[in-house]
Short mmCIF file of C-alpha atoms in Angstrom, two decimals:
data_model
loop_
_atom_site.label_atom_id
_atom_site.label_comp_id
_atom_site.label_asym_id
_atom_site.label_seq_id
_atom_site.Cartn_x
_atom_site.Cartn_y
_atom_site.Cartn_z
CA MET Z 1 -27.29 -10.24 19.84
CA ALA Z 2 -26.57 -11.43 16.30
CA ASP Z 3 -29.38 -12.77 14.16
CA PRO Z 4 -29.53 -16.59 14.65
CA GLU Z 5 -30.11 -17.07 10.92
CA LEU Z 6 -26.94 -15.08 10.15
CA GLN Z 7 -24.95 -17.10 12.68
CA SER Z 8 -26.15 -20.35 11.11
CA LYS Z 9 -25.23 -19.22 7.59
CA VAL Z 10 -21.81 -17.99 8.71
CA ARG Z 11 -21.00 -21.24 10.53
CA ALA Z 12 -21.84 -23.15 7.34
CA LEU Z 13 -19.15 -21.21 5.46
CA VAL Z 14 -16.32 -21.52 8.02
CA GLY Z 15 -13.70 -23.96 6.81
CA ARG Z 16 -14.60 -23.57 3.14
CA GLU Z 17 -11.70 -23.81 0.72
CA TYR Z 18 -11.65 -21.60 -2.37
CA GLY Z 19 -9.86 -22.52 -5.58
CA ARG Z 20 -6.44 -21.42 -6.73
CA VAL Z 21 -5.44 -17.95 -7.89
CA ASN Z 22 -2.51 -18.14 -10.30
CA ALA Z 23 0.41 -15.76 -10.65
CA TRP Z 24 0.62 -13.84 -13.92
CA ASP Z 25 4.36 -14.42 -14.18
CA GLU Z 26 7.03 -16.73 -12.91
CA VAL Z 27 9.25 -15.46 -10.11
CA ASN Z 28 11.69 -13.34 -12.10
CA ALA Z 29 14.80 -11.21 -11.68
CA PRO Z 30 13.43 -7.93 -13.16
CA MET Z 31 10.56 -7.77 -10.67
CA ILE Z 32 12.93 -8.67 -7.82
CA ARG Z 33 15.28 -5.90 -8.91
CA GLN Z 34 12.48 -3.31 -9.06
CA TRP Z 35 11.11 -4.39 -5.67
CA CYS Z 36 14.55 -4.10 -4.08
CA GLU Z 37 15.07 -0.68 -5.63
CA VAL Z 38 11.76 0.64 -4.29
CA MET Z 39 12.28 -0.90 -0.83
CA GLY Z 40 15.91 0.17 -0.59
CA LEU Z 41 17.32 -3.38 -0.36
CA ASP Z 42 20.83 -4.13 -1.62
CA ASN Z 43 21.27 -7.74 -0.47
CA PRO Z 44 23.36 -9.52 -3.16
CA LEU Z 45 21.38 -12.74 -2.58
CA TYR Z 46 18.58 -11.01 -4.50
CA SER Z 47 20.56 -9.42 -7.34
CA ASN Z 48 24.08 -10.79 -7.78
CA PRO Z 49 24.12 -14.29 -9.34
CA GLN Z 50 27.84 -14.80 -8.73
CA LEU Z 51 27.76 -13.96 -5.02
CA ALA Z 52 24.40 -15.70 -4.50
CA ALA Z 53 25.81 -18.90 -6.04
CA LYS Z 54 28.46 -19.00 -3.29
CA SER Z 55 25.90 -18.61 -0.48
CA SER Z 56 24.03 -21.30 1.43
CA ASN Z 57 21.08 -20.63 -0.90
CA ASP Z 58 23.13 -21.80 -3.89
CA GLY Z 59 21.74 -19.12 -6.19
CA LEU Z 60 19.42 -16.12 -6.41
CA VAL Z 61 16.30 -16.02 -4.25
CA ALA Z 62 13.41 -13.57 -4.03
CA PRO Z 63 12.88 -11.45 -0.90
CA ALA Z 64 10.54 -13.40 1.36
CA SER Z 65 8.30 -10.36 1.83
CA MET Z 66 7.49 -10.42 -1.91
CA LEU Z 67 5.43 -13.61 -1.49
CA GLN Z 68 2.06 -11.87 -1.67
CA VAL Z 69 3.17 -9.76 -4.65
CA TRP Z 70 3.66 -12.62 -7.09
CA CYS Z 71 -0.06 -13.49 -7.18
CA MET Z 72 -1.55 -9.99 -7.17
CA GLU Z 73 -3.95 -9.09 -9.98
CA GLY Z 74 -2.14 -5.91 -11.03
CA LEU Z 75 -3.50 -2.43 -11.69
CA HIS Z 76 -7.08 -3.55 -12.41
CA ALA Z 77 -9.15 -5.17 -9.64
CA ASN Z 78 -9.91 -8.90 -9.98
CA ASN Z 79 -7.85 -9.19 -13.18
CA TYR Z 80 -6.55 -12.69 -12.48
CA PRO Z 81 -4.74 -14.98 -14.95
CA PRO Z 82 -6.54 -17.70 -16.91
CA GLY Z 83 -7.23 -20.81 -14.88
CA SER Z 84 -7.78 -18.88 -11.65
CA THR Z 85 -10.92 -19.53 -9.63
CA THR Z 86 -14.00 -17.39 -10.16
CA GLU Z 87 -15.16 -18.07 -6.60
CA ASN Z 88 -15.36 -15.11 -4.24
CA PRO Z 89 -13.43 -15.90 -1.04
CA TYR Z 90 -14.95 -12.77 0.55
CA GLU Z 91 -18.55 -13.97 0.18
CA VAL Z 92 -18.88 -14.18 3.96
CA LEU Z 93 -18.34 -10.39 4.12
CA LYS Z 94 -21.18 -9.85 1.64
CA LEU Z 95 -23.36 -12.16 3.72
CA ILE Z 96 -22.64 -10.30 6.97
CA GLU Z 97 -23.17 -6.96 5.22
CA SER Z 98 -26.65 -8.03 4.05
CA TYR Z 99 -27.66 -8.35 7.72
CA GLY Z 100 -26.83 -4.72 8.52
CA TYR Z 101 -23.05 -4.64 9.08
CA PRO Z 102 -21.87 -2.33 6.27
CA ALA Z 103 -18.41 -1.21 7.45
CA VAL Z 104 -15.11 -3.05 7.27
CA VAL Z 105 -11.64 -2.36 8.60
CA ALA Z 106 -8.45 -4.41 8.24
CA VAL Z 107 -7.16 -5.69 11.58
CA ASN Z 108 -3.94 -7.54 10.83
CA SER Z 109 -2.00 -9.29 8.08
CA GLU Z 110 0.65 -11.88 8.89
CA LEU Z 111 3.01 -13.56 6.41
CA THR Z 112 4.84 -16.77 7.27
CA PHE Z 113 7.36 -18.53 5.05
CA GLU Z 114 8.23 -22.21 4.50
CA ARG Z 115 11.23 -21.46 2.28
CA ASN Z 116 12.67 -18.96 -0.18
CA VAL Z 117 11.36 -18.94 -3.73
CA ARG Z 118 13.63 -18.74 -6.76
CA PRO Z 119 13.46 -17.22 -10.24
CA GLY Z 120 11.60 -19.54 -12.60
CA GLU Z 121 9.09 -20.87 -10.05
CA LYS Z 122 5.36 -20.47 -10.82
CA LEU Z 123 3.22 -19.73 -7.76
CA TYR Z 124 -0.45 -19.81 -6.88
CA TYR Z 125 -2.51 -19.58 -3.71
CA THR Z 126 -5.73 -21.00 -2.33
CA THR Z 127 -7.94 -19.40 0.32
CA ARG Z 128 -9.64 -20.87 3.37
CA LEU Z 129 -12.24 -19.11 5.53
CA ASP Z 130 -10.53 -19.97 8.80
CA ALA Z 131 -12.80 -18.38 11.39
CA VAL Z 132 -15.61 -15.95 12.08
CA GLY Z 133 -15.74 -14.87 15.71
CA ASP Z 134 -18.83 -14.30 17.82
CA GLU Z 135 -20.41 -10.86 17.62
CA LYS Z 136 -18.22 -8.33 19.44
CA THR Z 137 -18.67 -4.69 20.38
CA THR Z 138 -15.64 -2.41 20.03
CA GLY Z 139 -15.08 1.33 19.94
CA LEU Z 140 -15.78 1.24 16.20
CA GLY Z 141 -19.06 -0.62 16.53
CA THR Z 142 -20.55 -4.11 16.74
CA GLY Z 143 -19.62 -6.87 14.36
CA PHE Z 144 -17.52 -9.93 13.57
CA PHE Z 145 -13.81 -10.64 13.23
CA VAL Z 146 -13.29 -12.62 10.02
CA THR Z 147 -10.05 -14.55 9.41
CA LEU Z 148 -8.95 -15.80 5.99
CA ILE Z 149 -5.81 -17.82 5.31
CA MET Z 150 -4.13 -17.82 1.90
CA SER Z 151 -1.73 -20.74 1.34
CA TYR Z 152 0.93 -20.19 -1.33
CA PHE Z 153 2.31 -23.07 -3.43
CA SER Z 154 5.01 -23.56 -6.04
CA GLU Z 155 4.17 -25.78 -9.01
CA GLN Z 156 6.52 -28.78 -9.02
CA ALA Z 157 6.68 -31.83 -11.31
CA ALA Z 158 6.87 -34.13 -8.28
CA GLY Z 159 3.95 -32.41 -6.55
CA ASP Z 160 3.20 -28.81 -5.67
CA GLU Z 161 5.07 -27.52 -2.62
CA LYS Z 162 3.77 -25.09 -0.02
CA VAL Z 163 6.08 -22.08 0.30
CA GLY Z 164 4.21 -19.73 2.64
CA GLU Z 165 0.98 -18.51 4.16
CA LEU Z 166 -0.85 -15.21 4.62
CA LEU Z 167 -3.29 -14.69 7.50
CA PHE Z 168 -5.65 -11.79 6.78
CA ARG Z 169 -8.15 -10.61 9.40
CA VAL Z 170 -10.84 -7.92 9.10
CA PHE Z 171 -13.59 -6.56 11.32
CA LYS Z 172 -16.98 -6.40 9.59
CA PHE Z 173 -19.20 -4.17 11.70
CA ARG Z 174 -22.15 -1.87 12.23
CA PRO Z 175 -20.68 1.54 13.18
CA ALA Z 176 -21.42 2.84 16.67
CA HIS Z 177 -23.60 5.96 16.78
CA VAL Z 178 -23.51 8.44 19.64
CA GLN Z 179 -27.03 9.14 20.89
CA LYS Z 180 -27.63 12.83 21.56
CA PRO Z 181 -30.25 14.09 24.01
CA ALA Z 182 -33.56 14.63 22.27
CA ALA Z 183 -33.76 18.24 23.43
CA ALA Z 184 -30.27 19.14 22.30
CA ALA Z 185 -30.00 21.35 19.24
CA PRO Z 186 -28.33 19.65 16.29
CA GLU Z 187 -24.67 20.44 16.06
CA VAL Z 188 -23.24 21.74 12.83
CA PRO Z 189 -20.27 19.52 12.03
CA ALA Z 190 -17.01 21.38 11.77
CA ALA Z 191 -15.54 21.46 8.30
CA ALA Z 192 -12.78 18.88 7.97
CA LYS Z 193 -9.29 20.28 7.57
CA ARG Z 194 -6.25 18.81 5.92
CA PRO Z 195 -4.02 17.08 8.46
CA LYS Z 196 -0.90 19.12 9.08
CA PRO Z 197 2.52 17.49 8.66
CA GLY Z 198 4.75 16.79 11.61
CA VAL Z 199 7.36 19.53 11.67
CA SER Z 200 10.74 18.97 13.33
CA ASP Z 201 14.00 20.91 13.43
CA ASP Z 202 15.19 18.74 10.52
CA SER Z 203 12.19 19.39 8.27
CA ARG Z 204 11.12 22.93 9.24
CA PHE Z 205 13.08 24.49 6.34
CA PHE Z 206 11.08 22.43 3.82
CA TRP Z 207 7.66 23.57 5.07
CA ASP Z 208 8.84 27.16 5.47
CA GLY Z 209 9.99 26.99 1.85
CA CYS Z 210 6.58 25.75 0.74
CA THR Z 211 4.98 28.75 2.42
CA GLU Z 212 7.29 30.97 0.34
CA GLY Z 213 6.58 29.03 -2.87
CA LYS Z 214 10.00 27.36 -2.90
CA LEU Z 215 10.75 23.64 -3.20
CA LEU Z 216 13.84 23.27 -1.01
CA ILE Z 217 15.89 20.06 -0.92
CA GLN Z 218 18.45 19.30 1.77
CA ARG Z 219 22.05 19.15 0.51
CA CYS Z 220 25.21 17.93 2.25
CA THR Z 221 27.83 20.69 2.23
CA GLN Z 222 30.66 18.14 2.34
CA CYS Z 223 29.80 15.84 -0.60
CA ALA Z 224 26.83 17.70 -2.21
CA THR Z 225 24.52 14.68 -1.85
CA LEU Z 226 20.83 15.64 -1.96
CA ARG Z 227 18.46 13.89 0.40
CA HIS Z 228 14.73 13.79 0.94
CA PRO Z 229 13.00 13.30 3.32
CA PRO Z 230 15.23 15.59 5.40
CA ALA Z 231 17.55 13.89 7.88
CA PRO Z 232 20.14 15.07 10.40
CA VAL Z 233 23.04 13.11 8.82
CA CYS Z 234 24.22 12.67 5.23
CA ILE Z 235 23.42 9.18 3.95
CA GLU Z 236 26.70 9.10 1.97
CA CYS Z 237 29.48 10.71 4.03
CA HIS Z 238 27.69 10.95 7.41
CA SER Z 239 28.39 14.64 7.75
CA PHE Z 240 26.08 16.73 9.92
CA ASP Z 241 26.64 19.87 7.82
CA TRP Z 242 24.02 20.82 5.26
CA ASP Z 243 22.33 23.63 3.38
CA THR Z 244 19.49 23.67 0.87
CA LEU Z 245 19.05 23.68 -2.90
CA GLN Z 246 15.97 25.26 -4.47
CA ALA Z 247 14.67 22.69 -6.92
CA SER Z 248 13.36 23.74 -10.31
CA GLY Z 249 10.06 22.00 -9.63
CA LYS Z 250 10.29 20.04 -12.87
CA ALA Z 251 9.87 16.32 -12.42
CA SER Z 252 8.72 12.97 -13.81
CA LEU Z 253 6.10 10.60 -12.41
CA TYR Z 254 7.96 7.57 -11.03
CA SER Z 255 4.89 5.75 -9.66
CA PHE Z 256 1.40 6.50 -8.36
CA VAL Z 257 -1.69 5.22 -6.56
CA VAL Z 258 -5.28 6.38 -6.78
CA MET Z 259 -7.21 6.37 -3.50
CA HIS Z 260 -10.87 5.44 -3.99
CA TYR Z 261 -12.03 4.12 -0.60
CA PRO Z 262 -12.47 4.88 2.20
CA GLU Z 263 -13.39 8.45 1.28
CA VAL Z 264 -11.80 10.72 3.87
CA ALA Z 265 -12.74 14.39 4.12
CA PRO Z 266 -11.61 16.90 2.98
CA PHE Z 267 -9.85 15.10 0.12
CA ASP Z 268 -11.48 14.75 -3.28
CA HIS Z 269 -11.96 11.21 -4.54
CA PRO Z 270 -10.62 9.51 -6.56
CA ASN Z 271 -7.46 10.97 -5.06
CA PRO Z 272 -4.29 10.48 -7.18
CA ILE Z 273 -1.01 10.49 -5.26
CA GLY Z 274 2.33 10.34 -7.02
CA LEU Z 275 5.86 9.26 -6.23
CA ILE Z 276 7.59 12.21 -7.87
CA GLU Z 277 11.15 12.06 -9.21
CA LEU Z 278 12.57 15.58 -9.35
CA ASP Z 279 14.97 16.47 -12.15
CA GLU Z 280 17.55 17.02 -9.40
CA GLY Z 281 17.43 13.27 -8.66
CA VAL Z 282 15.45 12.85 -5.43
CA ARG Z 283 11.90 11.59 -4.96
CA LEU Z 284 9.02 12.78 -2.84
CA VAL Z 285 5.37 11.90 -2.39
CA ALA Z 286 2.81 14.54 -3.39
CA GLY Z 287 -0.71 14.96 -4.71
CA LEU Z 288 -1.41 15.09 -8.45
CA VAL Z 289 -3.72 17.84 -9.70
CA GLY Z 290 -5.36 18.71 -13.00
CA VAL Z 291 -5.38 15.16 -14.34
CA LYS Z 292 -7.89 12.32 -14.64
CA ARG Z 293 -7.02 8.76 -13.66
CA GLU Z 294 -7.10 7.53 -17.25
CA ASP Z 295 -4.62 10.24 -18.28
CA ILE Z 296 -1.98 9.39 -15.66
CA SER Z 297 1.07 7.53 -16.98
CA ILE Z 298 4.43 6.57 -15.56
CA GLY Z 299 7.19 8.86 -16.80
CA GLN Z 300 4.97 11.82 -17.73
CA ARG Z 301 6.44 15.25 -17.09
CA LEU Z 302 5.24 17.29 -14.14
CA GLN Z 303 5.64 20.77 -12.68
CA VAL Z 304 5.24 21.75 -9.03
CA GLU Z 305 2.58 24.22 -7.97
CA PHE Z 306 1.99 25.30 -4.38
CA GLN Z 307 -1.55 25.28 -3.03
CA THR Z 308 -2.71 26.70 0.30
CA PHE Z 309 -5.31 24.86 2.37
CA ASP Z 310 -7.26 26.06 5.41
CA GLY Z 311 -5.61 29.47 5.16
CA ASP Z 312 -2.13 28.51 6.34
CA LEU Z 313 -1.07 25.08 5.06
CA ALA Z 314 1.06 25.30 1.91
CA LEU Z 315 1.67 22.02 0.11
CA PRO Z 316 3.60 21.17 -3.07
CA MET Z 317 1.30 19.58 -5.65
CA PHE Z 318 2.29 18.43 -9.13
CA ARG Z 319 0.47 19.12 -12.38
CA PRO Z 320 1.21 17.30 -15.67
CA LEU Z 321 2.86 19.43 -18.32
CA ALA Z 322 1.24 19.69 -21.74
CA GLU Z 323 2.87 17.50 -24.37
#
């Protein structure tokens, strides 16, 4: 049963409203264009002013799913624009943690939209601690489901207008521990291995190539279009006929993330992962090696190198080239 003092403190926080977090920039066409490019969207309502002006929207709009993006802090954590609140809307998680519930896992995130937003609008959001459930026991452990609601607004001269809402729910818990018989000898944990990729008839050539130290890209034999990840049909001419091209392995860094937490064995952390643009024109996701976080930069030149893990798993990794 949960500590009565903790329950009392948590109940006192439920319903609390936290101040606004401002967007760094107005809704703008360049960010919309980049988002659509990354997500593979080609809807003219997002990119073609002439066609969008003839639609029921009467002009360009931003993809609805970008709503959360406009108010994000950017590359550095908690780097919010001037005028944003300094309150911590996650203080309830710190409170629960102080009573012996150290772990957290995201449960669900739900976006709802009041209307489309347009280039030129300036957005912000406020946060409300909507609910903290009673103590529950799950397969992960015992803890509390915490629900926060972020309400998004557009600044308007006649009064700010709500444009959407994000429901974010996490489980803050004390991990379950399996009790072993007292007389049982301690088990030596097996060394964690890298998860192996799913291999299908469409992708087998790629992984076989990695084993041989070759970076093979699928190529349509009818129109010569390269495609990755591998697929059974050409994305351009819809032909089923294909062969492979051995890529040079030279590439540029198109984008990247650095995984810090949770730390998952057997990966080293921080764990940089890049979206790699090969010189041949296709992109793939791969690990970055031989580089520190502060030395990673978009556009830097890379070269593939194949590394073998657990004796039989060959993976393409990319190392920055010297200037």
